[in-house]
Amino acid sequence: MNHTLIKNAKIVNEGTIFEGDVLIENEIIKEIAESISVKPNFTVVDAEGSYLIPGVIDDQVHFREPGLTHKGDIASESRAAVAGGITSFIEQPNTVPNAVTQELLEQKYQIASASSYANYSFMMGGTNDNLEEVLKTNPRNVAGIKLFLGSSTGNMLVDNEEVLEKIFSSTSMLIAVHCEDEATIKANLEKYKAEYGDDIPMEFHHLIRSEEACYLSSSKAIELAKKTGARLHIFHLSTAKETDLFTNKIPLEEKKITAEVCVHHLWFTNEDYKTKGTLIKWNPAVKTQADKDGLWKALLDDRIDVIATDHAPHTWEEKQNPYTSAPSGGPLVQHAVVAMFEAHLQGKISVEKIVEKMAHNPAKVFKIEKRGFIREGYFADLTIVNTTAPWTVNKDNILYKCGWSPFEGTNFKSRISHTFVNGHLVYANGKVKEDRFGQRLLFER
């Protein structure tokens, strides 16, 4: 039996911070107490007043395997994730081929079981014509159904309203959606192409993939969810206007409609296009300072429930293309937690709130079994964050397969010192231990 004792930690859990120790026995948190005695067979990790938080659960990543592994793969990106304090991820279906049959979905689980350093789940993809396959999805071991209501990477746009209503009506599983109105975007794009050709200046991206495109799509999806009683989770809100569509009047456990915001929409604004260019080209687009402020407000007052990354790597070469052919998306899993701790040190958010939005709430939204909290009997997915260990993001310490980060050159005051996945120390002192793989997430439904 393996025992690891984490000593002298500032334990952050369920709205409180308290100094104490955590004893891990094999995969499980065995004991949480003010002080636990060291026994001869214990491995001791002294947290020295650093924060001990539940391992972060990222509910939206694109790890690019199968079919797009020149950009990233499950091994490389999960390695970056655990180095960033993320212990579980939910990956999206727009790989090649798209995960739109049960067989293709299961193939991804097989790949992860032999290559993912973090715990994993994969979303089943919905299309205009695969309802039968969608309905075969097992709610016990698949996170949910993913629908693209605006085209993004891959060819998975669901634009048949009849089909959409059928999917919403037919499944009790969580339906996660990417909301951008395709017709609005196309019309906007044509307008700018007429003026600039393919080399549209990046600063128009948020006007092409506009507030109107986002709001139109989000409000439609919510209307449909209310009509059908579907369990809807809206990914990556990017506008202040959309936040008014959500409520904080009921507890998260009772919400049928929930929302997520991504780190990049909380960090960057359209002003950053001048310096970052296509490196911060995302769908939906990074928008204005007013939008960023509105997202922060909704996050802090609990209209927005979850913080995620939408980690979506592309090669440096691909990102150098002109506007119309430069792909949208960027790598984020290694830097998301320290970016949020930077926001904490700037006075924008409490550590308790970071933990709520990045660990507790993803576990609640998806009903993930025995993860997302520091509780006795739960899996020992744990992250130690040292807020007094500054470092600068550069090419030498970036772990993404694509080799770049939109945070390159950023000085962070915090760093991840240790990451435990299922009780196993998978990351310490800047090194990922590649001797054990994560587990398939299970769901209490």
XYZ file of C-alpha atoms in Angstrom:
445
model
C 0.000 0.000 0.000
C 1.393 3.398 -1.015
C 1.037 6.391 1.296
C 1.849 10.003 0.434
C 1.479 12.688 3.070
C 1.158 16.317 1.980
C 2.164 18.527 4.939
C 1.705 22.229 5.778
C -0.622 23.069 2.903
C -3.160 25.859 2.568
C -5.997 23.504 1.651
C -8.628 25.155 -0.567
C -11.967 23.374 -0.675
C -15.660 24.298 -0.796
C -15.256 27.982 -0.040
C -12.694 27.707 2.749
C -8.912 27.791 3.122
C -7.351 26.031 6.110
C -3.820 24.984 7.020
C -3.429 21.247 7.259
C -2.248 17.883 5.968
C -3.685 15.418 3.458
C -2.914 11.705 3.502
C -3.187 9.799 0.232
C -3.537 6.002 0.315
C -2.994 4.479 -3.137
C -5.454 6.393 -5.392
C -7.686 7.858 -2.698
C -7.686 10.724 -0.178
C -7.574 8.807 3.108
C -7.488 11.616 5.666
C -7.634 15.416 5.895
C -6.586 16.916 9.229
C -4.832 19.835 10.887
C -1.835 17.590 11.519
C -1.158 13.982 10.505
C 1.799 12.095 11.992
C 4.486 10.851 9.644
C 4.960 7.066 9.637
C 8.081 5.249 8.406
C 6.563 4.087 5.112
C 5.099 7.505 4.144
C 6.391 9.584 1.251
C 6.237 13.173 2.498
C 5.657 16.253 0.351
C 6.075 19.514 2.263
C 3.775 22.095 0.679
C 5.393 24.861 2.798
C 2.385 27.156 2.886
C 1.567 26.745 -0.830
C -2.068 26.261 -1.860
C -3.328 22.690 -2.219
C -6.286 22.709 -4.586
C -8.374 19.934 -6.138
C -6.913 18.936 -9.508
C -8.461 21.192 -12.144
C -11.065 19.709 -14.514
C -10.950 21.286 -17.980
C -14.322 20.658 -19.606
C -13.289 21.702 -23.107
C -10.091 20.749 -24.916
C -9.077 19.722 -28.435
C -6.088 17.373 -28.215
C -6.093 16.668 -31.995
C -5.851 12.877 -31.941
C -6.660 11.075 -34.180
C -5.956 12.691 -37.515
C -4.428 16.058 -36.615
C -1.445 14.892 -34.582
C 0.990 17.288 -36.274
C -0.711 19.949 -34.073
C -0.845 17.933 -30.841
C -1.753 14.500 -29.515
C -3.237 13.048 -26.352
C 0.194 12.249 -24.869
C 1.783 15.654 -25.585
C -1.183 17.795 -24.565
C -2.063 15.776 -21.440
C 1.602 16.130 -20.432
C 1.222 19.928 -20.739
C -2.095 19.731 -18.856
C -0.673 17.987 -15.772
C 2.274 20.409 -15.784
C -0.399 23.118 -15.632
C -2.261 21.532 -12.707
C -5.101 20.091 -14.816
C -5.794 16.494 -13.770
C -8.890 15.698 -15.875
C -10.066 16.844 -19.291
C -13.086 16.490 -21.543
C -12.059 16.389 -25.193
C -14.170 17.416 -28.173
C -15.274 15.353 -31.205
C -13.891 17.424 -34.119
C -10.849 15.227 -34.672
C -10.304 13.353 -37.975
C -12.431 11.377 -38.432
C -15.031 13.224 -36.327
C -16.163 11.198 -33.298
C -19.740 10.821 -34.555
C -20.223 7.054 -34.209
C -19.896 4.953 -31.062
C -17.064 3.018 -32.676
C -15.034 6.147 -33.515
C -15.715 7.553 -30.034
C -14.506 4.344 -28.378
C -11.301 4.426 -30.458
C -10.381 7.720 -28.796
C -10.880 6.179 -25.357
C -8.570 3.333 -26.373
C -5.848 5.791 -27.458
C -6.158 7.731 -24.177
C -5.992 4.617 -22.007
C -2.460 4.032 -23.310
C -1.227 7.617 -23.607
C -3.018 10.158 -21.374
C -1.222 11.335 -18.235
C -4.447 12.983 -17.016
C -7.912 11.493 -16.503
C -10.036 11.768 -19.609
C -13.445 11.796 -21.195
C -14.523 12.407 -24.778
C -17.701 14.050 -26.037
C -19.892 12.347 -28.614
C -20.388 14.583 -31.663
C -23.814 15.385 -33.066
C -24.340 16.130 -36.757
C -27.299 16.738 -39.060
C -27.700 12.995 -39.609
C -26.394 10.833 -36.742
C -29.212 11.005 -34.165
C -29.385 7.210 -33.910
C -25.689 7.047 -32.946
C -26.025 9.954 -30.527
C -28.821 8.166 -28.674
C -26.622 5.094 -28.107
C -24.222 7.167 -25.962
C -23.678 5.764 -22.481
C -24.272 8.493 -19.851
C -22.223 6.557 -17.275
C -18.889 6.815 -19.096
C -19.262 9.595 -21.700
C -19.285 13.268 -20.644
C -21.996 14.465 -23.015
C -23.048 15.399 -26.531
C -21.252 18.231 -28.372
C -22.974 20.294 -31.056
C -21.382 22.986 -33.202
C -24.047 25.582 -33.986
C -21.365 27.658 -35.702
C -18.703 26.144 -37.926
C -15.289 25.834 -36.335
C -12.380 23.429 -36.823
C -13.791 20.378 -38.617
C -17.019 19.833 -40.515
C -19.592 19.375 -37.784
C -22.006 22.266 -38.217
C -25.546 21.341 -37.125
C -27.743 23.779 -39.006
C -30.912 21.718 -39.514
C -33.372 23.117 -36.976
C -35.604 20.053 -37.081
C -32.622 17.800 -36.281
C -31.530 20.154 -33.525
C -34.922 20.032 -31.859
C -34.944 16.243 -32.147
C -31.544 15.935 -30.432
C -32.617 18.354 -27.674
C -35.882 16.417 -27.169
C -34.463 12.899 -27.336
C -31.595 12.792 -24.841
C -31.357 13.463 -21.121
C -27.565 13.744 -21.441
C -25.792 17.076 -21.133
C -25.657 18.837 -24.503
C -22.702 21.221 -24.865
C -22.873 23.767 -27.663
C -20.608 26.126 -29.581
C -22.907 29.077 -30.340
C -22.199 31.379 -33.291
C -24.727 32.143 -36.009
C -23.323 30.986 -39.325
C -25.370 33.266 -41.617
C -24.325 36.376 -39.662
C -20.638 35.413 -39.798
C -20.779 34.632 -43.536
C -22.378 37.987 -44.328
C -19.803 39.835 -42.205
C -16.917 37.930 -43.768
C -18.069 38.723 -47.308
C -18.234 42.421 -46.445
C -14.597 42.490 -45.236
C -13.377 40.224 -48.049
C -14.832 42.624 -50.594
C -12.633 45.324 -49.095
C -9.438 43.439 -48.150
C -9.457 40.110 -50.014
C -8.006 37.236 -47.955
C -5.624 39.448 -45.995
C -8.219 40.977 -43.669
C -6.520 42.767 -40.743
C -6.872 40.667 -37.562
C -8.476 43.529 -35.658
C -11.712 42.906 -37.590
C -12.038 39.316 -36.331
C -14.375 40.251 -33.475
C -16.545 42.246 -35.882
C -16.786 39.307 -38.298
C -17.499 36.709 -35.600
C -19.545 39.368 -33.894
C -21.512 39.936 -30.703
C -24.676 39.600 -32.789
C -23.576 36.195 -34.169
C -22.935 34.899 -30.653
C -26.059 36.313 -29.038
C -28.378 35.166 -31.813
C -27.123 31.600 -31.544
C -26.937 31.410 -27.725
C -30.415 32.847 -27.243
C -31.851 30.375 -29.800
C -30.175 27.416 -28.092
C -31.500 28.525 -24.702
C -35.007 29.009 -26.101
C -34.883 25.478 -27.523
C -33.576 24.039 -24.233
C -36.403 25.694 -22.321
C -38.953 24.390 -24.832
C -37.639 20.802 -24.757
C -36.362 20.567 -21.182
C -32.883 19.667 -22.443
C -29.807 19.872 -20.198
C -27.788 22.588 -21.959
C -24.225 23.767 -21.297
C -23.039 26.695 -23.416
C -19.319 26.698 -24.091
C -16.992 29.725 -24.267
C -19.189 32.778 -23.773
C -17.389 35.772 -25.276
C -19.789 38.719 -24.940
C -21.235 40.709 -22.061
C -24.624 40.656 -23.787
C -24.878 36.856 -23.616
C -24.334 36.818 -19.847
C -27.840 38.284 -19.371
C -29.261 35.015 -20.704
C -28.150 33.146 -17.558
C -29.308 33.132 -13.953
C -27.676 33.050 -10.524
C -31.002 32.805 -8.733
C -30.901 29.018 -8.277
C -28.155 26.660 -7.039
C -25.919 25.143 -9.715
C -27.220 21.632 -8.952
C -30.722 22.768 -10.004
C -29.718 24.612 -13.187
C -30.809 23.050 -16.482
C -28.860 25.685 -18.433
C -25.227 26.411 -17.512
C -22.401 28.469 -18.970
C -18.638 28.396 -19.355
C -16.060 31.106 -20.009
C -12.527 30.488 -21.249
C -9.285 31.891 -19.890
C -8.482 33.797 -23.096
C -11.776 35.709 -23.030
C -10.973 36.747 -19.448
C -7.389 37.753 -20.306
C -7.191 39.303 -23.788
C -9.218 41.966 -25.639
C -9.452 43.076 -29.258
C -6.671 45.598 -28.466
C -4.266 42.650 -28.226
C -4.762 41.751 -31.910
C -2.260 44.531 -32.716
C 0.586 42.658 -31.005
C -0.599 39.028 -30.945
C -2.275 38.830 -34.373
C -3.527 35.369 -35.380
C -1.991 33.809 -32.238
C -5.127 34.970 -30.414
C -7.517 34.160 -33.264
C -10.192 32.053 -31.558
C -13.778 31.131 -32.361
C -15.665 32.774 -30.790
C -13.440 35.823 -31.071
C -11.771 37.701 -28.237
C -13.893 40.847 -28.071
C -13.838 44.251 -26.349
C -12.779 45.437 -22.895
C -16.481 45.943 -22.095
C -17.121 42.296 -23.012
C -14.207 41.129 -20.892
C -15.498 43.195 -17.945
C -18.998 41.759 -18.417
C -17.658 38.188 -18.467
C -15.714 38.780 -15.241
C -18.820 40.242 -13.594
C -20.982 37.262 -14.602
C -18.291 34.822 -13.509
C -18.052 36.393 -10.057
C -21.828 36.664 -9.542
C -22.341 33.025 -10.649
C -24.250 33.502 -13.874
C -21.193 31.818 -15.431
C -20.427 28.491 -13.768
C -17.181 27.138 -15.225
C -13.752 28.347 -16.385
C -12.150 26.224 -19.127
C -9.466 26.565 -21.801
C -10.817 25.437 -25.190
C -7.177 24.343 -25.680
C -6.846 23.994 -29.460
C -3.256 23.901 -30.772
C -2.189 24.686 -34.332
C 1.352 24.804 -35.657
C 3.243 28.081 -35.743
C 3.383 27.790 -39.554
C -0.401 27.410 -39.828
C -0.904 30.507 -37.677
C 1.296 32.592 -40.029
C -1.275 32.334 -42.850
C -3.388 35.319 -43.913
C -6.604 35.945 -41.976
C -8.981 33.747 -43.990
C -6.716 30.678 -43.918
C -5.099 31.056 -40.464
C -6.903 28.551 -38.231
C -8.679 29.598 -35.036
C -7.584 28.235 -31.678
C -4.537 28.180 -29.447
C -2.835 26.110 -26.747
C -3.698 26.946 -23.118
C -3.742 23.969 -20.708
C -0.234 24.537 -19.324
C -0.902 28.172 -18.412
C -4.604 28.400 -17.499
C -4.305 27.826 -13.748
C -1.342 30.194 -13.264
C -3.141 32.806 -15.405
C -6.126 32.639 -13.061
C -3.822 32.850 -10.030
C -2.270 35.938 -11.655
C -5.781 37.417 -11.807
C -6.123 36.536 -8.103
C -2.896 38.353 -7.263
C -4.253 41.361 -9.189
C -7.293 41.340 -6.877
C -9.824 40.172 -9.481
C -10.844 36.802 -8.004
C -10.377 34.820 -4.787
C -8.524 31.502 -4.695
C -11.734 29.883 -3.376
C -13.609 31.153 -6.448
C -10.909 29.863 -8.832
C -11.274 26.415 -7.261
C -15.065 26.611 -7.445
C -15.059 27.492 -11.152
C -12.187 25.207 -12.273
C -12.693 22.109 -10.089
C -15.916 21.963 -8.044
C -18.286 23.269 -10.700
C -17.064 21.214 -13.691
C -17.530 18.156 -11.434
C -21.071 19.298 -10.579
C -22.052 20.331 -14.116
C -21.008 16.974 -15.585
C -21.774 14.936 -12.416
C -18.244 13.528 -12.379
C -17.829 10.740 -9.875
C -15.522 11.366 -6.863
C -13.427 14.151 -8.367
C -13.225 17.941 -8.196
C -13.090 18.209 -4.377
C -10.619 17.555 -1.566
C -12.754 15.055 0.341
C -11.947 11.823 2.141
C -12.862 8.892 -0.110
C -12.424 10.921 -3.296
C -9.707 10.298 -5.891
C -6.492 12.071 -4.960
C -6.389 14.455 -7.930
C -4.501 17.350 -6.349
C -2.452 20.361 -7.418
C -0.003 22.402 -5.349
C 0.314 26.059 -6.379
C 3.172 28.220 -5.105
C 2.251 31.911 -5.417
C 5.765 33.164 -4.658
C 7.769 31.470 -7.423
C 7.881 33.808 -10.457
C 8.790 32.566 -13.931
C 8.479 33.669 -17.546
C 6.837 31.646 -20.317
C 9.360 30.944 -23.070
C 10.149 28.400 -25.783
C 12.294 26.339 -23.375
C 9.498 25.672 -20.880
C 6.501 25.301 -23.223
C 5.356 21.664 -23.362
C 2.775 21.909 -26.153
C 3.653 19.902 -29.255
C 3.100 23.059 -31.342
C 5.896 24.757 -29.338
C 4.312 28.192 -28.864
C 1.913 29.928 -26.473
C -0.129 33.145 -26.599
C 1.374 33.770 -23.132
C 4.966 33.703 -24.388
C 6.915 36.481 -22.653
C 4.364 36.720 -19.815
C 5.761 36.769 -16.280
C 3.660 34.702 -13.884
C 4.147 35.060 -10.129
C 2.728 31.591 -9.412
C 3.789 28.164 -10.549
C 2.484 24.623 -10.275
C 4.936 22.724 -8.090
C 3.222 19.319 -7.849
C 0.347 17.540 -9.586
C -1.161 14.257 -8.382
C -3.430 12.170 -10.613
C -5.220 9.312 -8.795
C -2.746 9.612 -5.921
C 0.272 9.322 -8.209
C 2.740 12.216 -8.302
C 2.737 12.867 -12.042
C 4.452 16.270 -12.071
C 7.078 17.753 -9.729
C 9.960 20.218 -9.983
C 9.335 20.973 -13.638
C 9.265 17.318 -14.749
C 6.380 15.108 -15.899
C 6.706 11.511 -14.676
C 5.686 9.380 -17.624
C 5.186 6.113 -15.754
C 1.428 5.920 -15.331
C -1.697 6.874 -17.275
C -4.902 8.518 -16.084
C -8.333 6.924 -15.806
C -11.541 7.199 -17.795
C -13.922 9.533 -15.987
C -17.214 8.123 -14.754
C -20.414 10.094 -14.246
C -23.124 9.813 -11.595
C -26.081 9.512 -13.918
